[in-house]
mmCIF file of C-alpha atoms and ligand atoms in Angstrom:
data_model
loop_
_atom_site.group_PDB
_atom_site.id
_atom_site.type_symbol
_atom_site.label_atom_id
_atom_site.label_comp_id
_atom_site.label_asym_id
_atom_site.label_seq_id
_atom_site.Cartn_x
_atom_site.Cartn_y
_atom_site.Cartn_z
ATOM 1 C CA MET A 265 -37.120 -5.061 38.240
ATOM 2 C CA THR A 266 -35.852 -3.979 35.093
ATOM 3 C CA LYS A 267 -31.695 -2.821 34.919
ATOM 4 C CA THR A 268 -30.764 0.222 33.178
ATOM 5 C CA ILE A 269 -27.358 0.472 32.268
ATOM 6 C CA GLN A 270 -25.037 2.545 29.973
ATOM 7 C CA LEU A 271 -24.512 0.805 26.800
ATOM 8 C CA ASN A 272 -22.334 2.554 24.525
ATOM 9 C CA GLY A 273 -22.795 5.951 25.705
ATOM 10 C CA LYS A 274 -26.790 5.341 25.717
ATOM 11 C CA THR A 275 -29.296 4.550 28.303
ATOM 12 C CA TYR A 276 -30.264 1.054 27.776
ATOM 13 C CA ASP A 277 -33.128 -1.008 29.652
ATOM 14 C CA VAL A 278 -31.658 -4.576 29.693
ATOM 15 C CA PRO A 279 -34.185 -7.171 29.093
ATOM 16 C CA THR A 280 -35.482 -9.145 32.013
ATOM 17 C CA GLU A 281 -34.311 -12.350 30.334
ATOM 18 C CA VAL A 282 -30.761 -11.135 29.841
ATOM 19 C CA GLN A 283 -28.708 -11.687 33.271
ATOM 20 C CA SER A 284 -25.209 -11.841 32.196
ATOM 21 C CA VAL A 285 -22.620 -10.150 30.103
ATOM 22 C CA GLN A 286 -22.783 -13.133 27.917
ATOM 23 C CA GLN A 287 -26.416 -13.128 27.318
ATOM 24 C CA LEU A 288 -26.191 -9.556 26.554
ATOM 25 C CA LEU A 289 -23.754 -10.606 23.968
ATOM 26 C CA ILE A 290 -26.059 -13.047 22.495
ATOM 27 C CA HIS A 291 -28.909 -10.692 22.827
ATOM 28 C CA LEU A 292 -27.169 -8.108 20.829
ATOM 29 C CA GLN A 293 -25.921 -10.831 17.953
ATOM 30 C CA LEU A 294 -22.454 -9.965 18.906
ATOM 31 C CA ALA A 295 -21.635 -13.278 20.634
ATOM 32 C CA GLU A 296 -19.682 -14.813 17.608
ATOM 33 C CA ARG A 297 -17.730 -11.817 17.115
ATOM 34 C CA ILE A 298 -14.221 -10.757 17.980
ATOM 35 C CA LEU A 299 -14.865 -8.281 20.810
ATOM 36 C CA VAL A 300 -13.471 -5.940 23.697
ATOM 37 C CA VAL A 301 -16.115 -5.436 26.351
ATOM 38 C CA GLU A 302 -15.356 -2.844 29.197
ATOM 39 C CA ARG A 303 -17.356 -2.898 32.396
ATOM 40 C CA ASN A 304 -17.289 0.174 34.302
ATOM 41 C CA LYS A 305 -14.337 1.115 32.805
ATOM 42 C CA LYS A 306 -12.305 -2.123 33.186
ATOM 43 C CA ILE A 307 -11.930 -4.418 30.648
ATOM 44 C CA ILE A 308 -13.367 -7.968 31.199
ATOM 45 C CA ALA A 309 -11.864 -11.170 30.073
ATOM 46 C CA LYS A 310 -14.125 -13.805 28.406
ATOM 47 C CA GLU A 311 -13.877 -16.066 31.501
ATOM 48 C CA ALA A 312 -15.950 -13.202 33.095
ATOM 49 C CA TYR A 313 -18.567 -12.690 30.675
ATOM 50 C CA ASP A 314 -20.996 -15.365 32.573
ATOM 51 C CA LYS A 315 -21.015 -12.534 35.610
ATOM 52 C CA PRO A 316 -24.285 -10.970 36.400
ATOM 53 C CA ILE A 317 -25.037 -7.603 34.940
ATOM 54 C CA GLN A 318 -25.914 -4.991 37.872
ATOM 55 C CA ASP A 319 -28.170 -2.230 37.463
ATOM 56 C CA ARG A 320 -26.490 1.053 36.750
ATOM 57 C CA ASP A 321 -23.393 -0.676 35.071
ATOM 58 C CA GLN A 322 -21.686 1.393 32.638
ATOM 59 C CA ILE A 323 -20.792 -1.214 29.378
ATOM 60 C CA GLU A 324 -18.878 -0.440 26.531
ATOM 61 C CA ILE A 325 -18.691 -3.070 23.766
ATOM 62 C CA ILE A 326 -16.699 -2.683 20.461
ATOM 63 C CA HIS A 327 -16.614 -5.470 18.038
ATOM 64 C CA PHE A 328 -14.120 -5.877 15.099
ATOM 65 C CA VAL A 329 -15.373 -5.360 11.474
ATOM 66 C CA GLY A 330 -13.174 -6.317 8.281
ATOM 67 C CA GLY A 331 -14.219 -3.544 5.726
ATOM 68 C CA GLY A 332 -12.901 -0.473 4.515
ATOM 69 C CA MET B 55 1.193 29.181 -0.352
ATOM 70 C CA SER B 56 0.963 30.813 3.113
ATOM 71 C CA THR B 57 -2.674 31.855 2.524
ATOM 72 C CA ARG B 58 -3.639 28.258 1.427
ATOM 73 C CA TYR B 59 -3.537 26.716 4.836
ATOM 74 C CA SER B 60 -4.043 29.896 6.926
ATOM 75 C CA ARG B 61 -7.299 28.532 8.474
ATOM 76 C CA GLN B 62 -5.467 25.354 9.442
ATOM 77 C CA GLU B 63 -2.450 27.312 11.063
ATOM 78 C CA LEU B 64 -5.216 29.789 12.940
ATOM 79 C CA PHE B 65 -6.130 26.216 14.435
ATOM 80 C CA THR B 66 -4.151 26.757 18.081
ATOM 81 C CA PRO B 67 -2.850 23.079 18.412
ATOM 82 C CA ILE B 68 -1.566 23.170 14.883
ATOM 83 C CA GLY B 69 -0.516 26.306 14.029
ATOM 84 C CA ALA B 70 2.167 27.863 11.917
ATOM 85 C CA GLU B 71 4.931 25.230 13.492
ATOM 86 C CA GLY B 72 2.334 22.157 12.787
ATOM 87 C CA GLN B 73 1.910 23.169 9.450
ATOM 88 C CA LYS B 74 5.541 23.117 8.729
ATOM 89 C CA LYS B 75 5.507 19.163 10.258
ATOM 90 C CA ILE B 76 2.766 18.174 8.352
ATOM 91 C CA ARG B 77 4.345 19.731 4.973
ATOM 92 C CA GLN B 78 7.103 17.118 5.943
ATOM 93 C CA ALA B 79 5.320 14.371 6.573
ATOM 94 C CA LYS B 80 5.435 11.136 4.269
ATOM 95 C CA ILE B 81 2.052 8.916 4.315
ATOM 96 C CA PHE B 82 1.590 5.816 3.228
ATOM 97 C CA ILE B 83 -2.222 5.104 2.508
ATOM 98 C CA LEU B 84 -2.916 0.920 2.459
ATOM 99 C CA GLY B 85 -5.869 0.897 -0.081
ATOM 100 C CA ALA B 86 -7.746 3.367 -2.120
ATOM 101 C CA GLY B 87 -11.358 2.252 -1.518
ATOM 102 C CA ALA B 88 -13.737 4.142 0.485
ATOM 103 C CA LEU B 89 -11.812 4.993 3.694
ATOM 104 C CA GLY B 90 -8.608 5.486 1.350
ATOM 105 C CA SER B 91 -10.402 8.093 -0.854
ATOM 106 C CA SER B 92 -11.677 10.152 2.133
ATOM 107 C CA ALA B 93 -8.628 10.209 4.231
ATOM 108 C CA GLY B 94 -6.519 10.797 1.219
ATOM 109 C CA GLU B 95 -8.199 13.877 0.059
ATOM 110 C CA MET B 96 -8.332 15.105 3.546
ATOM 111 C CA LEU B 97 -4.636 14.740 3.870
ATOM 112 C CA VAL B 98 -3.859 16.083 0.516
ATOM 113 C CA ARG B 99 -5.931 19.139 1.511
ATOM 114 C CA ALA B 100 -4.147 19.415 4.767
ATOM 115 C CA GLY B 101 -0.817 19.820 2.673
ATOM 116 C CA VAL B 102 1.276 16.705 3.750
ATOM 117 C CA GLY B 103 4.736 16.278 2.023
ATOM 118 C CA GLN B 104 4.021 13.027 0.391
ATOM 119 C CA VAL B 105 1.139 10.659 -0.250
ATOM 120 C CA THR B 106 1.462 7.089 -1.477
ATOM 121 C CA ILE B 107 -1.775 5.209 -2.309
ATOM 122 C CA VAL B 108 -1.747 1.818 -3.121
ATOM 123 C CA ASP B 109 -4.712 -0.668 -4.380
ATOM 124 C CA ARG B 110 -4.963 -3.855 -6.057
ATOM 125 C CA ASP B 111 -8.468 -3.338 -7.460
ATOM 126 C CA ILE B 112 -10.357 -1.525 -10.311
ATOM 127 C CA ILE B 113 -13.219 1.111 -9.985
ATOM 128 C CA GLU B 114 -16.629 -0.431 -10.281
ATOM 129 C CA TRP B 115 -19.969 1.114 -10.280
ATOM 130 C CA THR B 116 -20.801 -0.254 -6.932
ATOM 131 C CA ASN B 117 -17.929 1.794 -5.468
ATOM 132 C CA LEU B 118 -19.327 5.382 -6.635
ATOM 133 C CA HIS B 119 -21.807 5.932 -3.806
ATOM 134 C CA ARG B 120 -19.223 5.970 -0.881
ATOM 135 C CA GLN B 121 -15.820 6.235 -2.774
ATOM 136 C CA GLN B 122 -15.410 10.024 -3.191
ATOM 137 C CA LEU B 123 -12.296 10.277 -5.523
ATOM 138 C CA TYR B 124 -14.163 8.515 -8.467
ATOM 139 C CA THR B 125 -16.286 9.216 -11.512
ATOM 140 C CA GLU B 126 -18.699 7.654 -13.496
ATOM 141 C CA GLN B 127 -15.663 7.985 -16.332
ATOM 142 C CA ASP B 128 -13.186 6.239 -14.218
ATOM 143 C CA VAL B 129 -15.512 3.215 -14.534
ATOM 144 C CA VAL B 130 -16.206 3.112 -18.043
ATOM 145 C CA ASP B 131 -12.086 3.550 -18.579
ATOM 146 C CA GLN B 132 -11.661 1.022 -16.344
ATOM 147 C CA LEU B 133 -9.305 2.327 -14.170
ATOM 148 C CA PRO B 134 -7.406 1.030 -11.090
ATOM 149 C CA LYS B 135 -8.263 2.555 -8.199
ATOM 150 C CA ALA B 136 -4.752 4.088 -7.623
ATOM 151 C CA VAL B 137 -4.217 5.145 -10.875
ATOM 152 C CA ALA B 138 -7.417 7.291 -10.840
ATOM 153 C CA ALA B 139 -6.810 8.265 -6.971
ATOM 154 C CA LYS B 140 -3.363 9.628 -7.909
ATOM 155 C CA GLN B 141 -4.719 11.771 -10.844
ATOM 156 C CA ARG B 142 -7.298 13.395 -8.551
ATOM 157 C CA LEU B 143 -5.305 13.922 -5.287
ATOM 158 C CA ALA B 144 -2.606 15.419 -7.399
ATOM 159 C CA ALA B 145 -5.156 17.719 -9.233
ATOM 160 C CA ILE B 146 -6.312 18.679 -5.570
ATOM 161 C CA ASN B 147 -3.097 19.739 -4.456
ATOM 162 C CA SER B 148 0.073 20.127 -6.535
ATOM 163 C CA ASP B 149 2.039 21.102 -3.284
ATOM 164 C CA VAL B 150 1.673 17.373 -2.670
ATOM 165 C CA GLU B 151 3.909 14.883 -4.158
ATOM 166 C CA VAL B 152 1.191 12.064 -4.819
ATOM 167 C CA LYS B 153 1.953 8.415 -6.204
ATOM 168 C CA GLY B 154 -0.393 5.681 -7.005
ATOM 169 C CA GLN B 155 0.884 1.776 -7.156
ATOM 170 C CA VAL B 156 -1.246 -0.720 -8.477
ATOM 171 C CA VAL B 157 -0.264 -3.459 -6.369
ATOM 172 C CA ASP B 158 -1.288 -6.398 -3.778
ATOM 173 C CA VAL B 159 0.480 -5.734 -0.273
ATOM 174 C CA THR B 160 1.691 -9.367 0.406
ATOM 175 C CA PRO B 161 4.455 -10.642 2.932
ATOM 176 C CA ASP B 162 7.062 -10.467 0.210
ATOM 177 C CA ASN B 163 6.693 -6.882 -0.766
ATOM 178 C CA VAL B 164 5.228 -4.824 2.323
ATOM 179 C CA LEU B 165 8.494 -4.237 4.138
ATOM 180 C CA ASN B 166 10.006 -2.445 0.800
ATOM 181 C CA MET B 167 6.928 -0.751 0.270
ATOM 182 C CA ILE B 168 6.468 1.142 3.703
ATOM 183 C CA GLU B 169 10.151 1.743 4.501
ATOM 184 C CA GLY B 170 10.592 5.597 4.500
ATOM 185 C CA TYR B 171 7.107 6.525 5.559
ATOM 186 C CA ASP B 172 6.288 8.515 8.830
ATOM 187 C CA VAL B 173 2.797 7.087 9.000
ATOM 188 C CA ILE B 174 0.905 4.156 7.508
ATOM 189 C CA LEU B 175 -3.088 4.822 7.135
ATOM 190 C CA ASP B 176 -5.062 1.736 7.122
ATOM 191 C CA ALA B 177 -7.864 1.496 4.455
ATOM 192 C CA THR B 178 -7.609 -1.797 3.349
ATOM 193 C CA ASP B 179 -11.116 -4.076 3.184
ATOM 194 C CA ASN B 180 -9.452 -7.399 4.675
ATOM 195 C CA MET B 181 -7.978 -8.392 8.171
ATOM 196 C CA GLU B 182 -5.175 -10.530 6.409
ATOM 197 C CA THR B 183 -3.778 -7.564 5.188
ATOM 198 C CA ARG B 184 -4.117 -5.574 8.251
ATOM 199 C CA LEU B 185 -2.127 -8.037 10.158
ATOM 200 C CA ILE B 186 0.470 -8.325 7.668
ATOM 201 C CA VAL B 187 1.192 -4.519 7.767
ATOM 202 C CA ASN B 188 0.711 -4.434 11.743
ATOM 203 C CA ASP B 189 3.752 -6.815 11.712
ATOM 204 C CA ALA B 190 5.833 -4.727 9.017
ATOM 205 C CA ALA B 191 4.956 -1.560 10.707
ATOM 206 C CA LEU B 192 6.270 -2.668 14.109
ATOM 207 C CA LYS B 193 9.273 -4.264 12.643
ATOM 208 C CA LEU B 194 10.253 -0.762 11.035
ATOM 209 C CA ASN B 195 8.853 1.090 13.839
ATOM 210 C CA ILE B 196 6.071 3.274 11.927
ATOM 211 C CA PRO B 197 2.911 3.972 13.372
ATOM 212 C CA PHE B 198 -0.193 2.317 12.002
ATOM 213 C CA PHE B 199 -3.316 4.123 12.277
ATOM 214 C CA MET B 200 -5.971 1.295 12.035
ATOM 215 C CA GLY B 201 -9.422 2.042 10.660
ATOM 216 C CA ALA B 202 -12.566 -0.452 9.532
ATOM 217 C CA CYS B 203 -16.061 0.202 8.814
ATOM 218 C CA VAL B 204 -19.139 -1.911 7.579
ATOM 219 C CA GLY B 205 -22.724 -0.812 7.465
ATOM 220 C CA SER B 206 -23.194 2.137 9.839
ATOM 221 C CA TYR B 207 -20.422 1.189 12.278
ATOM 222 C CA GLY B 208 -16.777 1.944 12.329
ATOM 223 C CA LEU B 209 -13.758 1.633 14.776
ATOM 224 C CA THR B 210 -10.263 2.998 14.641
ATOM 225 C CA PHE B 211 -7.194 2.279 16.697
ATOM 226 C CA PRO B 212 -3.533 3.610 16.319
ATOM 227 C CA ILE B 213 -0.824 1.079 16.736
ATOM 228 C CA GLY B 214 2.592 1.967 17.773
ATOM 229 C CA ILE B 215 2.501 5.445 19.322
ATOM 230 C CA GLU B 216 3.269 4.231 22.768
ATOM 231 C CA LYS B 217 5.660 1.892 23.778
ATOM 232 C CA ASN B 218 3.696 -0.370 25.800
ATOM 233 C CA GLN B 219 0.458 -0.374 24.027
ATOM 234 C CA PRO B 220 -1.167 -3.615 22.350
ATOM 235 C CA CYS B 221 -1.056 -4.138 18.476
ATOM 236 C CA LEU B 222 -3.522 -5.363 16.530
ATOM 237 C CA HIS B 223 -2.338 -9.118 16.885
ATOM 238 C CA CYS B 224 -2.779 -8.594 20.757
ATOM 239 C CA LEU B 225 -5.996 -7.360 20.290
ATOM 240 C CA LEU B 226 -7.458 -10.281 17.853
ATOM 241 C CA GLU B 227 -6.466 -12.961 19.771
ATOM 242 C CA MET B 228 -7.510 -15.312 16.724
ATOM 243 C CA MET B 229 -7.808 -14.567 13.068
ATOM 244 C CA PRO B 230 -11.444 -13.450 12.518
ATOM 245 C CA LEU B 231 -12.753 -16.269 9.782
ATOM 246 C CA GLN B 232 -15.667 -14.469 8.529
ATOM 247 C CA THR B 233 -16.115 -10.734 9.665
ATOM 248 C CA MET B 234 -19.238 -8.639 8.428
ATOM 249 C CA THR B 235 -18.281 -7.268 4.828
ATOM 250 C CA CYS B 236 -19.482 -4.724 2.925
ATOM 251 C CA ASP B 237 -21.222 -7.597 0.520
ATOM 252 C CA THR B 238 -23.385 -8.959 3.436
ATOM 253 C CA VAL B 239 -24.677 -6.026 5.461
ATOM 254 C CA GLY B 240 -23.645 -3.300 2.902
ATOM 255 C CA VAL B 241 -22.172 -0.077 4.074
ATOM 256 C CA ILE B 242 -23.268 3.813 3.970
ATOM 257 C CA SER B 243 -21.050 6.743 3.235
ATOM 258 C CA PRO B 244 -21.352 8.624 6.277
ATOM 259 C CA ILE B 245 -19.517 5.812 8.307
ATOM 260 C CA VAL B 246 -16.665 5.666 5.935
ATOM 261 C CA VAL B 247 -16.098 9.815 6.231
ATOM 262 C CA THR B 248 -16.629 9.596 10.108
ATOM 263 C CA THR B 249 -14.253 6.725 10.614
ATOM 264 C CA ALA B 250 -11.606 8.172 7.854
ATOM 265 C CA ALA B 251 -12.001 11.961 9.900
ATOM 266 C CA ARG B 252 -11.038 10.234 13.046
ATOM 267 C CA GLN B 253 -8.208 8.541 11.721
ATOM 268 C CA VAL B 254 -7.023 11.509 10.038
ATOM 269 C CA ALA B 255 -7.270 13.903 13.198
ATOM 270 C CA ASP B 256 -5.053 11.318 15.062
ATOM 271 C CA VAL B 257 -2.545 11.153 12.031
ATOM 272 C CA LEU B 258 -2.706 15.195 12.372
ATOM 273 C CA LYS B 259 -2.098 14.846 16.230
ATOM 274 C CA TYR B 260 0.765 12.784 15.654
ATOM 275 C CA ILE B 261 2.747 14.560 13.118
ATOM 276 C CA THR B 262 2.136 17.671 14.558
ATOM 277 C CA GLY B 263 3.536 16.253 18.222
ATOM 278 C CA ASN B 264 0.104 16.883 19.885
ATOM 279 C CA PRO B 265 -0.995 14.298 22.590
ATOM 280 C CA LEU B 266 -2.607 11.058 21.381
ATOM 281 C CA THR B 267 -3.552 7.947 23.008
ATOM 282 C CA PRO B 268 -3.815 4.650 21.829
ATOM 283 C CA ALA B 269 -7.671 4.023 22.269
ATOM 284 C CA LEU B 270 -10.070 1.600 20.632
ATOM 285 C CA VAL B 271 -12.821 3.804 19.401
ATOM 286 C CA SER B 272 -16.033 2.801 17.681
ATOM 287 C CA ALA B 273 -18.929 4.826 16.124
ATOM 288 C CA ASP B 274 -22.633 4.017 14.867
ATOM 289 C CA VAL B 275 -23.807 6.817 12.696
ATOM 290 C CA TRP B 276 -26.990 5.286 12.355
ATOM 291 C CA SER B 277 -28.016 4.080 16.098
ATOM 292 C CA GLY B 278 -25.861 6.815 17.894
ATOM 293 C CA ASP B 279 -23.545 4.259 19.834
ATOM 294 C CA ARG B 280 -20.339 5.318 20.445
ATOM 295 C CA ALA B 281 -17.595 3.595 22.512
ATOM 296 C CA SER B 282 -14.021 4.360 23.684
ATOM 297 C CA ILE B 283 -11.775 1.701 25.544
ATOM 298 C CA ASP B 284 -8.458 2.026 26.846
ATOM 299 C CA VAL B 285 -6.880 -1.251 25.583
ATOM 300 C CA ARG B 286 -3.585 -0.686 27.136
ATOM 301 C CA SER B 287 -4.377 -3.595 29.874
ATOM 302 C CA LEU B 288 -4.710 -5.979 26.674
ATOM 303 C CA LYS B 289 -0.540 -5.817 25.475
ATOM 304 C CA LYS B 290 0.451 -9.272 25.614
ATOM 305 C CA GLU B 291 3.892 -9.779 27.059
ATOM 306 C CA LEU B 292 4.796 -12.635 24.543
ATOM 307 C CA CYS B 293 3.035 -11.251 21.703
ATOM 308 C CA PRO B 294 4.770 -12.630 18.592
ATOM 309 C CA SER B 295 4.382 -9.156 16.604
ATOM 310 C CA CYS B 296 5.104 -6.668 19.181
ATOM 311 C CA SER B 297 6.842 -8.193 22.120
ATOM 312 C CA ALA B 298 10.796 -7.724 22.750
ATOM 313 C CA SER B 299 11.118 -11.361 21.099
ATOM 314 C CA ALA B 300 8.658 -10.508 18.046
ATOM 315 C CA VAL B 301 8.943 -13.020 15.212
ATOM 316 C CA TYR B 302 6.602 -11.066 13.345
ATOM 317 C CA PRO B 303 4.663 -14.256 11.794
ATOM 318 C CA PHE B 304 2.497 -12.363 8.814
ATOM 319 C CA LEU B 305 5.660 -11.358 6.934
ATOM 320 C CA THR B 306 6.366 -15.358 6.598
ATOM 321 C CA ALA B 307 5.453 -15.475 2.888
ATOM 322 C CA LYS B 308 4.387 -18.092 1.098
ATOM 323 C CA HIS B 309 5.738 -18.854 -2.331
ATOM 324 C CA SER B 310 3.017 -20.442 -4.253
ATOM 325 C CA MET B 311 -0.280 -18.775 -5.453
ATOM 326 C CA GLN B 312 -2.181 -16.882 -2.995
ATOM 327 C CA THR B 313 -5.922 -16.632 -3.326
ATOM 328 C CA ALA B 314 -8.399 -14.394 -1.524
ATOM 329 C CA VAL B 315 -12.068 -13.677 -1.627
ATOM 330 C CA LEU B 316 -12.420 -10.254 -1.683
ATOM 331 C CA CYS B 317 -14.683 -8.198 0.747
ATOM 332 C CA GLY B 318 -17.760 -6.619 -0.719
ATOM 333 C CA ARG B 319 -17.910 -8.784 -3.965
ATOM 334 C CA ASP B 320 -18.681 -11.846 -5.310
ATOM 335 C CA THR B 321 -14.960 -11.860 -6.616
ATOM 336 C CA VAL B 322 -11.508 -14.457 -6.193
ATOM 337 C CA GLN B 323 -8.261 -12.894 -6.430
ATOM 338 C CA LEU B 324 -5.682 -14.853 -7.502
ATOM 339 C CA SER B 325 -1.818 -13.775 -7.099
ATOM 340 C CA TRP B 326 1.242 -15.404 -8.343
ATOM 341 C CA PRO B 327 4.724 -14.716 -6.921
ATOM 342 C CA LYS B 328 6.414 -11.711 -7.626
ATOM 343 C CA SER B 329 8.930 -13.481 -10.021
ATOM 344 C CA ARG B 330 5.842 -14.100 -12.404
ATOM 345 C CA PRO B 331 4.394 -10.724 -13.700
ATOM 346 C CA PHE B 332 1.892 -10.713 -16.689
ATOM 347 C CA GLU B 333 3.039 -9.483 -19.898
ATOM 348 C CA LEU B 334 0.135 -8.155 -20.869
ATOM 349 C CA ALA B 335 0.260 -7.750 -24.480
ATOM 350 C CA ALA B 336 1.381 -11.181 -24.850
ATOM 351 C CA VAL B 337 -1.237 -12.570 -22.869
ATOM 352 C CA ALA B 338 -3.653 -10.334 -24.856
ATOM 353 C CA VAL B 339 -2.568 -12.011 -27.947
ATOM 354 C CA SER B 340 -2.845 -15.562 -26.529
ATOM 355 C CA LEU B 341 -6.570 -14.874 -25.449
ATOM 356 C CA ARG B 342 -7.910 -13.519 -28.529
ATOM 357 C CA GLY B 343 -10.669 -15.691 -29.820
ATOM 358 C CA THR B 344 -11.027 -17.442 -26.222
ATOM 359 C CA VAL B 345 -12.435 -14.427 -24.225
ATOM 360 C CA SER B 346 -14.740 -11.691 -25.316
ATOM 361 C CA LYS B 347 -15.121 -8.031 -24.614
ATOM 362 C CA MET B 348 -11.329 -7.666 -24.025
ATOM 363 C CA VAL B 349 -10.531 -4.173 -22.804
ATOM 364 C CA TYR B 350 -6.845 -3.708 -22.338
ATOM 365 C CA ASN B 351 -4.662 -0.744 -21.256
ATOM 366 C CA PRO B 352 -1.214 -0.329 -19.768
ATOM 367 C CA HIS B 353 -2.461 -1.181 -16.026
ATOM 368 C CA LEU B 354 -4.533 -4.515 -16.898
ATOM 369 C CA LEU B 355 -6.268 -6.523 -19.142
ATOM 370 C CA ALA B 356 -10.176 -6.867 -18.764
ATOM 371 C CA CYS B 357 -12.249 -9.567 -20.402
ATOM 372 C CA GLU B 358 -15.498 -11.789 -20.223
ATOM 373 C CA TYR B 359 -15.259 -15.724 -20.166
ATOM 374 C CA GLY B 360 -18.209 -17.733 -19.997
ATOM 375 C CA ASN B 361 -20.328 -16.065 -16.816
ATOM 376 C CA HIS B 362 -16.863 -14.574 -15.556
ATOM 377 C CA ARG B 363 -15.588 -11.051 -15.971
ATOM 378 C CA LEU B 364 -11.905 -11.353 -15.564
ATOM 379 C CA VAL B 365 -9.298 -8.548 -14.640
ATOM 380 C CA LEU B 366 -5.375 -9.396 -15.018
ATOM 381 C CA PHE B 367 -3.292 -6.707 -13.808
ATOM 382 C CA ARG B 368 0.398 -6.562 -14.379
ATOM 383 C CA ASP B 369 1.826 -7.330 -11.182
ATOM 384 C CA GLY B 370 0.755 -10.865 -11.613
ATOM 385 C CA ARG B 371 -2.771 -10.682 -10.133
ATOM 386 C CA MET B 372 -6.025 -11.856 -11.665
ATOM 387 C CA LEU B 373 -9.559 -11.256 -10.079
ATOM 388 C CA VAL B 374 -12.528 -13.564 -11.134
ATOM 389 C CA HIS B 375 -15.678 -11.906 -10.774
ATOM 390 C CA GLY B 376 -18.844 -13.705 -10.376
ATOM 391 C CA THR B 377 -17.804 -16.412 -7.834
ATOM 392 C CA LYS B 378 -16.754 -16.787 -4.324
ATOM 393 C CA ASP B 379 -15.284 -20.216 -5.072
ATOM 394 C CA ILE B 380 -11.957 -20.572 -5.120
ATOM 395 C CA VAL B 381 -11.530 -23.785 -6.957
ATOM 396 C CA VAL B 382 -13.589 -22.505 -9.977
ATOM 397 C CA ALA B 383 -11.293 -19.323 -10.206
ATOM 398 C CA LYS B 384 -8.319 -21.645 -10.283
ATOM 399 C CA LYS B 385 -9.741 -23.852 -12.978
ATOM 400 C CA ILE B 386 -10.426 -20.567 -15.230
ATOM 401 C CA ALA B 387 -6.775 -19.638 -14.379
ATOM 402 C CA ALA B 388 -5.318 -22.964 -15.478
ATOM 403 C CA GLU B 389 -7.648 -22.956 -18.329
ATOM 404 C CA LEU B 390 -6.653 -19.430 -19.846
ATOM 405 C CA LEU B 391 -3.071 -19.161 -18.524
ATOM 406 C CA GLY B 392 -1.868 -22.715 -17.916
HETATM 407 ZN ZN1 ZN C 83 1.019 -7.279 20.098
#
């Protein structure tokens, strides 16, 4: 079954091969960046990125950039 | 003057009282590129008391699509950004005391530069400088409104507005080696204006005494993604920059030549210790015959040497365009300046 989450304010259908937060970051090409990740209003530590994503999770990801 | 700001005063959270506070505010703008142009114009139009805008660079054609204070003539004249920005901002609102400084912000000079300001607005193009100013702002207890953007994506974060909030150093566990730059992925003006607008809204809230929370906020004007994260739980008890036992590690100056590859361009910057400013007139004489297309004004000396365009600033810096290789840049410096 496809999981549907709220990702950065928008509805997002999680690809079937994406199971964990870490896999989601890789899929979004953000895994190498400096990030703050929030899941259901709680910031999650890097060590917890391997936890599975649940249907209807609310995930916010902010990555740092340098320009200005 | 009372009519000039009437529409801003009609906005209830500001009001006549808020306008008086805006009038008293002294703002330091770190960088006169895209964010600095946009935020500078908004703050000057809002009628703040003082704006000082600092930048180390000159205006180029590739800046004009997003750096709203500048014109084609500024590129032709090879004006430093801080000089052109000062002129334009002063013309927009003569109520405001505007200063422009052509200077590279370093651990050596940052404390002197920001002392006495009420607010620092971040408009720099690199994380190294941000971390230096993060330390300096925390040391002097001045709020620092961080902002950055690239592509169609930008983020903001106000630092030093609440006692128990994290600082930039808390959030960046490690120094980003290579962040995305305007060079690699480009940048469009709507995200510049969006990011600067959020920074300025936060600054106005702060100086008028309205509630403001230290949220990390991002937006992508192309995809429509946006996020806002309460990062208070990321405050580090032993942060070297913001804890009770802070040592402000990024203020530890090195006294040798500093090098940096600039964001957004194929350019290396070399800067000498502040004890060694350039006597541009003397440099112009010594380089005549060796370099071509020399342009010389009170702020800088620009010329061509081989395949490289060089710009020397009075404060002891040289930009070497046409390379990302620090060794190539140092070799040119050695060849021309000894
Ligand atoms: Zn900190």
